[in-house]
PDB file of C-alpha atoms and ligand atoms in Angstrom:
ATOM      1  CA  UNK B   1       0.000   0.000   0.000  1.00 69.00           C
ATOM      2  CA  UNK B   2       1.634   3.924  -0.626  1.00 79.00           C
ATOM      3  CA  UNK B   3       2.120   5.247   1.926  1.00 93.00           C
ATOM      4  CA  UNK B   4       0.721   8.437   3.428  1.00 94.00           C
ATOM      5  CA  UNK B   5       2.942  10.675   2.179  1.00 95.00           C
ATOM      6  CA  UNK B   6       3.076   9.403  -1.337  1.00 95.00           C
ATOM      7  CA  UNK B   7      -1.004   9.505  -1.336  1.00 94.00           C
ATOM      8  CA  UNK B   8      -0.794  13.391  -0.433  1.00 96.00           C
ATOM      9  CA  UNK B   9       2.272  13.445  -3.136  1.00 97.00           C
ATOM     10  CA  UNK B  10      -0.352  12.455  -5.914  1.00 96.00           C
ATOM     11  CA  UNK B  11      -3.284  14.479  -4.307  1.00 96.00           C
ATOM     12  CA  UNK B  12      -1.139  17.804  -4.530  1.00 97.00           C
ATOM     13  CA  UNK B  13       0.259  16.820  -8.335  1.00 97.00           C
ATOM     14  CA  UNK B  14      -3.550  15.931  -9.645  1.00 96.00           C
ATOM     15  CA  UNK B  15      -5.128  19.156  -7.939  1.00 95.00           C
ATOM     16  CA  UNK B  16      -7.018  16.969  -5.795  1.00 93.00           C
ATOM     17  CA  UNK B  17      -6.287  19.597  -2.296  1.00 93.00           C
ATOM     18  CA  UNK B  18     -10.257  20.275  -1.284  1.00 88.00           C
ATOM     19  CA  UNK B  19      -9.138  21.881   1.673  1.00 90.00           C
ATOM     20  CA  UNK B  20      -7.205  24.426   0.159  1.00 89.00           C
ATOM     21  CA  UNK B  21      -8.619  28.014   0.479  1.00 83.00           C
ATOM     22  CA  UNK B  22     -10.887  27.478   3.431  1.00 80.00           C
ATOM     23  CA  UNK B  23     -11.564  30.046   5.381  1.00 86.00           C
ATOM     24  CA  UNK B  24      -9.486  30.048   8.786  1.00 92.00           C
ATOM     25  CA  UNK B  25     -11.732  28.639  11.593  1.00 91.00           C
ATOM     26  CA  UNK B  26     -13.366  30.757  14.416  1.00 91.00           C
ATOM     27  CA  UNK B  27     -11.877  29.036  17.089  1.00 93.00           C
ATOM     28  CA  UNK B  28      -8.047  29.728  15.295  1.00 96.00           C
ATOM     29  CA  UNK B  29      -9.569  33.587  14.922  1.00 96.00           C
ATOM     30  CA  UNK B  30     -10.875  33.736  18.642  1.00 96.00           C
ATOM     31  CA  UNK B  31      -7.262  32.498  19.549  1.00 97.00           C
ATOM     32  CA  UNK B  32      -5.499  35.235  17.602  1.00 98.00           C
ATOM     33  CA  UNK B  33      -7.581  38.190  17.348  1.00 97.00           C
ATOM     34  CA  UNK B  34      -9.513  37.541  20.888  1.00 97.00           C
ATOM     35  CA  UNK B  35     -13.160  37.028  21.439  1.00 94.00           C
ATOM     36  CA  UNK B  36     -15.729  38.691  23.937  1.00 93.00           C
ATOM     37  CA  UNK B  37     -13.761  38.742  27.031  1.00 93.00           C
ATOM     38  CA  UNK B  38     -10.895  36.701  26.010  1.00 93.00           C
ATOM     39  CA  UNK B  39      -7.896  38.830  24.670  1.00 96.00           C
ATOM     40  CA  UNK B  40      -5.945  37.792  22.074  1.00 97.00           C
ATOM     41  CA  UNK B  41      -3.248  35.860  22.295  1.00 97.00           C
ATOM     42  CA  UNK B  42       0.150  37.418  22.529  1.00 97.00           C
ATOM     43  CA  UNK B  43       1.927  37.261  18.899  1.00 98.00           C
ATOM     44  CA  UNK B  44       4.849  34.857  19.721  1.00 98.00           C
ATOM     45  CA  UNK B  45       6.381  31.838  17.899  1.00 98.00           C
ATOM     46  CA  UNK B  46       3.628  29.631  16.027  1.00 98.00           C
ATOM     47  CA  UNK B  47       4.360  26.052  14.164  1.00 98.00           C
ATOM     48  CA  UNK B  48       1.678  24.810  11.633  1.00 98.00           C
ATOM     49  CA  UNK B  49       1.583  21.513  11.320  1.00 98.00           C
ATOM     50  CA  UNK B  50       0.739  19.527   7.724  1.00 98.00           C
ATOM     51  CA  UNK B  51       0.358  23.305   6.591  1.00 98.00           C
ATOM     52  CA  UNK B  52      -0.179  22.777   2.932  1.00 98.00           C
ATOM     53  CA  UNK B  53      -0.305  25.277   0.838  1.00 97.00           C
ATOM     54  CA  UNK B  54       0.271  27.760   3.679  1.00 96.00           C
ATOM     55  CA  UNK B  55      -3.540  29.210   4.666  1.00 95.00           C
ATOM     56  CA  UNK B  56      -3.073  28.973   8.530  1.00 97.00           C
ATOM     57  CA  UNK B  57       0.672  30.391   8.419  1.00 97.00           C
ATOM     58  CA  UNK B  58      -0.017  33.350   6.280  1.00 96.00           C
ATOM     59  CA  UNK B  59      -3.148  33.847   8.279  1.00 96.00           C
ATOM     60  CA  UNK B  60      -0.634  34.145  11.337  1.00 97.00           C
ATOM     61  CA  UNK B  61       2.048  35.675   9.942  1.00 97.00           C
ATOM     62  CA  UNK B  62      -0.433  38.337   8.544  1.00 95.00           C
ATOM     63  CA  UNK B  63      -1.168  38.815  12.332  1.00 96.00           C
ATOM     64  CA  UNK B  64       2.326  39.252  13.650  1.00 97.00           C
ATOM     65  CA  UNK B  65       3.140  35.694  14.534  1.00 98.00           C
ATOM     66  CA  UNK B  66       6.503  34.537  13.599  1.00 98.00           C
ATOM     67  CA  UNK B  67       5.756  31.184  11.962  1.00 98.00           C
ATOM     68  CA  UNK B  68       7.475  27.817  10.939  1.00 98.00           C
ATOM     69  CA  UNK B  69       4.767  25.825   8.609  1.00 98.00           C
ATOM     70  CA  UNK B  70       6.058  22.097   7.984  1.00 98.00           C
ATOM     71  CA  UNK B  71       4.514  19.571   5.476  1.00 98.00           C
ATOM     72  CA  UNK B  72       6.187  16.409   4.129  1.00 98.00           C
ATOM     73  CA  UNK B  73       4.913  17.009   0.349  1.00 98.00           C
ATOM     74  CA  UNK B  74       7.794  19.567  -1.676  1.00 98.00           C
ATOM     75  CA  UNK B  75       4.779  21.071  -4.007  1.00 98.00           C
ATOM     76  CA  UNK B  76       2.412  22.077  -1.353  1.00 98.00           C
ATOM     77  CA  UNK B  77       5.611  23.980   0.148  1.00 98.00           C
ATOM     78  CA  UNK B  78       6.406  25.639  -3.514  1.00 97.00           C
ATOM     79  CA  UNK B  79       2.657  26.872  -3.490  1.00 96.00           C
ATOM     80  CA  UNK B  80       2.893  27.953   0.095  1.00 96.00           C
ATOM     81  CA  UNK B  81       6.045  29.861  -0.403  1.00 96.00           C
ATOM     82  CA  UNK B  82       4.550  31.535  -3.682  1.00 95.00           C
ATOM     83  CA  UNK B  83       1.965  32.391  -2.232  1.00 94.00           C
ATOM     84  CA  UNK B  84       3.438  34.177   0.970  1.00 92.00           C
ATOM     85  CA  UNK B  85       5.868  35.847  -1.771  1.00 85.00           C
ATOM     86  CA  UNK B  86       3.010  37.540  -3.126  1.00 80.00           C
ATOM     87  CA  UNK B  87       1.446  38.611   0.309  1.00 75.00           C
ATOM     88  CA  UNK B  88       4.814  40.401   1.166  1.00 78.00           C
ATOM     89  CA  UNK B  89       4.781  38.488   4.445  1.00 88.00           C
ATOM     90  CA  UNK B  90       7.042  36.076   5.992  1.00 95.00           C
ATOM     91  CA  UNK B  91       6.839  32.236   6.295  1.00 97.00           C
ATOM     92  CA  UNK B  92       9.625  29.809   7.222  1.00 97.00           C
ATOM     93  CA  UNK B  93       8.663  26.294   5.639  1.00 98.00           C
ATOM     94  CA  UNK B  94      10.538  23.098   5.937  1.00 98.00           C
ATOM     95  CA  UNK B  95       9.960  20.281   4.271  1.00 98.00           C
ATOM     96  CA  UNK B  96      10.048  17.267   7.303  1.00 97.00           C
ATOM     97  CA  UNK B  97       7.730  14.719   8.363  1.00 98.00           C
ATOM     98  CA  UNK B  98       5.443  15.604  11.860  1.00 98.00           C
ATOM     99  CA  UNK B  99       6.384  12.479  13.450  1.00 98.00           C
ATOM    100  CA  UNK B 100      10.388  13.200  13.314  1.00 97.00           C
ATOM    101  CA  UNK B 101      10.237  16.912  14.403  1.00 96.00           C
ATOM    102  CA  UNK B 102      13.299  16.807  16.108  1.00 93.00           C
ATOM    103  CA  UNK B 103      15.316  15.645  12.616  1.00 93.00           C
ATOM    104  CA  UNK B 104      14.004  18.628  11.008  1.00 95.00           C
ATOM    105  CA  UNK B 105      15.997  21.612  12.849  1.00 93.00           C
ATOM    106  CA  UNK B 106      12.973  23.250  13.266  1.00 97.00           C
ATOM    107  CA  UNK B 107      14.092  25.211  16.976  1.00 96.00           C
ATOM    108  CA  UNK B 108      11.058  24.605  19.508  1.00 96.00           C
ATOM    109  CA  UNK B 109       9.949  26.298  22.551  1.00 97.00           C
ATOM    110  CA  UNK B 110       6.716  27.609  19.893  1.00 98.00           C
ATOM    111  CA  UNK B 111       4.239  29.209  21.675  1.00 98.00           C
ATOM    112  CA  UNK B 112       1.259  28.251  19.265  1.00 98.00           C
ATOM    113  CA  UNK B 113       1.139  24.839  17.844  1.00 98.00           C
ATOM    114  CA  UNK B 114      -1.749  24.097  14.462  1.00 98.00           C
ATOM    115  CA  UNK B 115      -3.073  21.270  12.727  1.00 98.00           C
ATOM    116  CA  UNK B 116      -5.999  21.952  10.800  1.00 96.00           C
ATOM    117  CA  UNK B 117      -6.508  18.188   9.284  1.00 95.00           C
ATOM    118  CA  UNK B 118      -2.814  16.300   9.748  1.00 97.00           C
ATOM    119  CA  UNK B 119      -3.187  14.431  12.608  1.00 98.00           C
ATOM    120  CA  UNK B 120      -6.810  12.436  11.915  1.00 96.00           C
ATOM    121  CA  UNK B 121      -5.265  10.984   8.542  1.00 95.00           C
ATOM    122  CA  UNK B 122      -1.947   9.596  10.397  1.00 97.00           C
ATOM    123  CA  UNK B 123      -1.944   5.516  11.787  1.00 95.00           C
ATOM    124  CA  UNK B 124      -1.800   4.199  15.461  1.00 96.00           C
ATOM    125  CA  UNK B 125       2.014   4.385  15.322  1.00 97.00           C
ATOM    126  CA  UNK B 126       2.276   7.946  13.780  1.00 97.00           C
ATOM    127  CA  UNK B 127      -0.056   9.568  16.305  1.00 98.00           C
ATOM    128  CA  UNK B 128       2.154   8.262  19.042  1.00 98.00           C
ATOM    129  CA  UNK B 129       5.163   9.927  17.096  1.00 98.00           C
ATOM    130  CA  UNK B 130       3.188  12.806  16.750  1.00 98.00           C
ATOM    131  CA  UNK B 131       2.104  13.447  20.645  1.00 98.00           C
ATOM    132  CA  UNK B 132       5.747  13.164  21.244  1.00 98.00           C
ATOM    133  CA  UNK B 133       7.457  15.421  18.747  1.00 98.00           C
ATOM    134  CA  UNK B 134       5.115  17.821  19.147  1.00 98.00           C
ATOM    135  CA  UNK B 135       5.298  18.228  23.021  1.00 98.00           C
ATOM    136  CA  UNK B 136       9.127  18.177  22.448  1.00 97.00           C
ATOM    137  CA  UNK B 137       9.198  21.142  20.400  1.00 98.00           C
ATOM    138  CA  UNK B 138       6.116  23.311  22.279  1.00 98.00           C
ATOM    139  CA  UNK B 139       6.998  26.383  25.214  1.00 98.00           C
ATOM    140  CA  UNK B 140       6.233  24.935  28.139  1.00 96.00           C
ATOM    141  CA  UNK B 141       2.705  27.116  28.830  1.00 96.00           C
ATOM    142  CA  UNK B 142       2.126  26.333  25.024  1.00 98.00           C
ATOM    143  CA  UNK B 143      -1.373  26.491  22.822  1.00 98.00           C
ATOM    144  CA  UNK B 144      -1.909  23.600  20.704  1.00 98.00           C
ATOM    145  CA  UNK B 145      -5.191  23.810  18.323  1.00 98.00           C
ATOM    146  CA  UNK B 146      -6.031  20.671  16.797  1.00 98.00           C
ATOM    147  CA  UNK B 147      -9.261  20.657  13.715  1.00 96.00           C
ATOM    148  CA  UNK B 148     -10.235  17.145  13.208  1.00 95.00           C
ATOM    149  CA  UNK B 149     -12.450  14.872  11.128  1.00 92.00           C
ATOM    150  CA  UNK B 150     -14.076  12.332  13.948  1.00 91.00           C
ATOM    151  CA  UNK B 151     -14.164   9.175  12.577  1.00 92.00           C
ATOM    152  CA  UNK B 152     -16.309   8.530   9.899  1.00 85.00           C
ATOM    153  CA  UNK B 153     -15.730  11.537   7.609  1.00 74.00           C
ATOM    154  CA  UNK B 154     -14.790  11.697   4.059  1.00 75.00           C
ATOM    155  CA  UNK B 155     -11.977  10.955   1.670  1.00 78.00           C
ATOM    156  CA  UNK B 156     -11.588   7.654   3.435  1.00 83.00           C
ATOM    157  CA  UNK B 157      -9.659   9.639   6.590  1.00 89.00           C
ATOM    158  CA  UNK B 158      -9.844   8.054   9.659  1.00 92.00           C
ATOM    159  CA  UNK B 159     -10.431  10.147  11.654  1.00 93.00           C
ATOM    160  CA  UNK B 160     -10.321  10.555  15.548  1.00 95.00           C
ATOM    161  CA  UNK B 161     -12.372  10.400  18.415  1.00 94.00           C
ATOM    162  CA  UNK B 162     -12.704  12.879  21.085  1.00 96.00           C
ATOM    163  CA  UNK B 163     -11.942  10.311  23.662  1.00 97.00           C
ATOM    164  CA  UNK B 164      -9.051   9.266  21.551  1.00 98.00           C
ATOM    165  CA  UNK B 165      -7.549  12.887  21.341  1.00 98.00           C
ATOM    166  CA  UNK B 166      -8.239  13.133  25.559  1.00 96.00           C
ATOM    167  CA  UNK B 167      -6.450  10.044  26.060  1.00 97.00           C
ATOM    168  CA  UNK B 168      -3.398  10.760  23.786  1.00 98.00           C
ATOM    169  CA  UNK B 169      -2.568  14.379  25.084  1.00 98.00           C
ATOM    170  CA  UNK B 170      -3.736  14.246  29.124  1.00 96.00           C
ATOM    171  CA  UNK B 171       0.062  13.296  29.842  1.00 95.00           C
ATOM    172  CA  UNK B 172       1.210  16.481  29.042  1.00 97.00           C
ATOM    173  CA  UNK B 173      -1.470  19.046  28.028  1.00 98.00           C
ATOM    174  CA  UNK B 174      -4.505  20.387  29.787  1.00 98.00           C
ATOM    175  CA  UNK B 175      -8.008  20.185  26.909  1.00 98.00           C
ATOM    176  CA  UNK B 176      -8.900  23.497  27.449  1.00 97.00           C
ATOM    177  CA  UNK B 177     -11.762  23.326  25.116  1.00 96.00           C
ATOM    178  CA  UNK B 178     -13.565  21.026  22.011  1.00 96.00           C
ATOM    179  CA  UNK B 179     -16.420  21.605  19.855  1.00 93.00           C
ATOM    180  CA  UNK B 180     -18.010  21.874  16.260  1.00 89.00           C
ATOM    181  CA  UNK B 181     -15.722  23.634  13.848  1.00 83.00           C
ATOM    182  CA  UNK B 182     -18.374  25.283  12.299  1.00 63.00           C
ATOM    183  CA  UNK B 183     -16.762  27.517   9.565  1.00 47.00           C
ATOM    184  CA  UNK B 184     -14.636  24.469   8.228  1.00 48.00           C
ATOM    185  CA  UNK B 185     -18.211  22.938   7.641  1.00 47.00           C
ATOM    186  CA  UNK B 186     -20.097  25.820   6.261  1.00 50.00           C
ATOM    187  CA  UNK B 187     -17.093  26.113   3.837  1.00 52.00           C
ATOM    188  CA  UNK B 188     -17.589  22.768   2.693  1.00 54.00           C
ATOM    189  CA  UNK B 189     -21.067  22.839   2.604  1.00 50.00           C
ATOM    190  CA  UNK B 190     -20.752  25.793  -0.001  1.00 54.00           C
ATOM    191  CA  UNK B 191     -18.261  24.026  -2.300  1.00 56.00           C
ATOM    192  CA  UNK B 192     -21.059  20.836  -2.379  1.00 54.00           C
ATOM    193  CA  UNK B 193     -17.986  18.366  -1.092  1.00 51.00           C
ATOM    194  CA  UNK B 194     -19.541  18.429   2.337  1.00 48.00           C
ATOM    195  CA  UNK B 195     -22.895  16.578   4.164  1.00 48.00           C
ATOM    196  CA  UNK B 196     -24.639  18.323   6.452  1.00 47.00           C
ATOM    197  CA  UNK B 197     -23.605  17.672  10.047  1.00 47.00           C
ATOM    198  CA  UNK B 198     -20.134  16.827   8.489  1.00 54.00           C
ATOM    199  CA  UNK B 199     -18.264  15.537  11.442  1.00 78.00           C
ATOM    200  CA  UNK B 200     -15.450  17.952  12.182  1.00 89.00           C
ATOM    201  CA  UNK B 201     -14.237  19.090  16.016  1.00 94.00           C
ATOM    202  CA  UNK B 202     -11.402  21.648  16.938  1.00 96.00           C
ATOM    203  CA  UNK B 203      -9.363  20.450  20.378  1.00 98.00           C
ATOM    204  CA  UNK B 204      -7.549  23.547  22.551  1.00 98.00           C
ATOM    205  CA  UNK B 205      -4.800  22.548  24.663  1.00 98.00           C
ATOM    206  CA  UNK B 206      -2.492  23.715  26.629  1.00 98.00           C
ATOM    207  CA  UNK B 207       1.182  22.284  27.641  1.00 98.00           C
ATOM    208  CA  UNK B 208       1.836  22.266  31.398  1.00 95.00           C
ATOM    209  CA  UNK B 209       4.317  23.218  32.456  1.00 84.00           C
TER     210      UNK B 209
HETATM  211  C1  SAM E 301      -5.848  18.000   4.825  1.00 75.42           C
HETATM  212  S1  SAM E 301      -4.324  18.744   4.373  1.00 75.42           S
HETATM  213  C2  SAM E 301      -4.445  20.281   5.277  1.00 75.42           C
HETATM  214  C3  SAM E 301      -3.454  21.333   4.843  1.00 75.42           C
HETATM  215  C4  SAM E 301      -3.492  22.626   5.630  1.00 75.42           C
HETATM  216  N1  SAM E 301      -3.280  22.398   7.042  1.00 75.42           N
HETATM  217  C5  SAM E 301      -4.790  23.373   5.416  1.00 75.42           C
HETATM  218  O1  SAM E 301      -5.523  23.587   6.361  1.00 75.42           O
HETATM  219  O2  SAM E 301      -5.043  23.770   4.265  1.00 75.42           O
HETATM  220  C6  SAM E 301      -3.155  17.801   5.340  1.00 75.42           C
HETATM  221  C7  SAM E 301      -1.724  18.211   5.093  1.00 75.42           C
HETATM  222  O3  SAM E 301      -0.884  17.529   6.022  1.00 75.42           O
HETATM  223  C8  SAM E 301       0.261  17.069   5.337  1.00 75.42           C
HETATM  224  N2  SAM E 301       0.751  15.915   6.111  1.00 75.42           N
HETATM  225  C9  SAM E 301       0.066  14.782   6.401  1.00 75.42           C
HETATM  226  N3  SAM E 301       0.814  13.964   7.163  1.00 75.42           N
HETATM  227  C10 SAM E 301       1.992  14.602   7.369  1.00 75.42           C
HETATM  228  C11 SAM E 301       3.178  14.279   8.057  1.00 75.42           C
HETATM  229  N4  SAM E 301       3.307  13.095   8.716  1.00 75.42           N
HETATM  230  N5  SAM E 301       4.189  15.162   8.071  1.00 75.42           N
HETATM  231  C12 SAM E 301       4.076  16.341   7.397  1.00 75.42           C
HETATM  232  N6  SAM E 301       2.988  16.702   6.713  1.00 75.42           N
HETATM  233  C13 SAM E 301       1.947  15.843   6.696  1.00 75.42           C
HETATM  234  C14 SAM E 301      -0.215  16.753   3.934  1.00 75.42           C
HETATM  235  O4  SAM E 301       0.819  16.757   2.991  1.00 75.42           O
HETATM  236  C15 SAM E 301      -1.234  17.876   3.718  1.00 75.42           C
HETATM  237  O5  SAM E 301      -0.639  19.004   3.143  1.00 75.42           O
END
């Protein structure tokens, strides 16, 4: 069978990338801009993780975040680094693999970690990985926003469970929050490649010290 990073090779070289262009979710907004009572985070270091063709960085960079966006696939970061070219902004992207973080050189100590649809495609083995190179590279009072398909979603992606994702990061992180991503959906919805109720959840951590 290819494996996951060859699939997401071919996606990217047919055009198949339906999550390109989305708008950036409300809970990754509230985060950054601030919400109600909640002020917005401080801008600080942020790593985007499986950041594709870049929306989530630029979104952040745009805001005065100084980010690192990492994907495994060489034309999503090509696109991505066009792309921030033509914003005038600033974007470090690496090409490395989530689950060896610590090959990549990346630095760590970030102070905002994303993953809007990495982690719910990856195996059993991966996710470990994953939990563990990410807490290796976050500040210790770091954010980590996860957006998630729950299992059962589309494109034949796993997906995750919300008990899953509680059981996997209570070692080291405190679940600050969880819900419906709602503007993922709605996004979705409006391109026709979505069913209603499409099964999508955002996860807020933070690292404890
Ligand atoms: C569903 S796409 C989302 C892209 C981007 N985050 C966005 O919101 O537009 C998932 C991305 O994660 C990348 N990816 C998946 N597994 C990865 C891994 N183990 N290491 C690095 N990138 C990975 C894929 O190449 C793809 O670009």
């Amino acid at each position: 069978m290819a494996s996951k990073q060859t699939l997401f090779r071919i996606f990217y070289r047919i055009g198949f990338t339906p999550w390109d262009g989305h708008p950036i979710g409300q809970t990754l907004r509230d985060l950054v801009e601030g919400a109600g009572d909640t002020p917005a985070l401080p801008a600080g270091s942020a790593l985007d993780l499986g950041c594709g063709t870049g929306d989530s960085s630029i979104y952040l960079a745009e805001h005065g975040w100084k980010v690192t966006g990492v994907d495994f696939v060489p034309k999503a970061l090509s696109k991505a680094r066009a792309r921030v070219g033509a914003a005038s902004t600033s974007v470090n992207f690496v090409q490395a693999d989530v689950t060896h973080l610590s090959r990549a050189s990346i630095g760590a100590d970030f102070q905002l970690i994303v993953d809007n649809g990495c982690l719910h495609n990856m195996s059993d083995d991966a996710r470990d990985a994953y939990v563990r190179e990410v807490s290796a590279v976050a500040a210790s009072d770091a954010r980590l926003l996860i957006v998630a398909f729950v299992p059962g979603g589309r494109f034949g992606v796993p997906g995750i469970d919300p008990a899953e994702m509680e059981r996997r990061f209570a070692p080291g992180w405190t679940q600050l929050s969880a819900g419906d991503e709602q503007d993922l959906d709605a996004a979705r919805l409006r391109r026709g490649s979505a069913r209603e109720n499409t099964p999508t959840r955002y996860y807020l951590f933070q690292r404890r010290p």
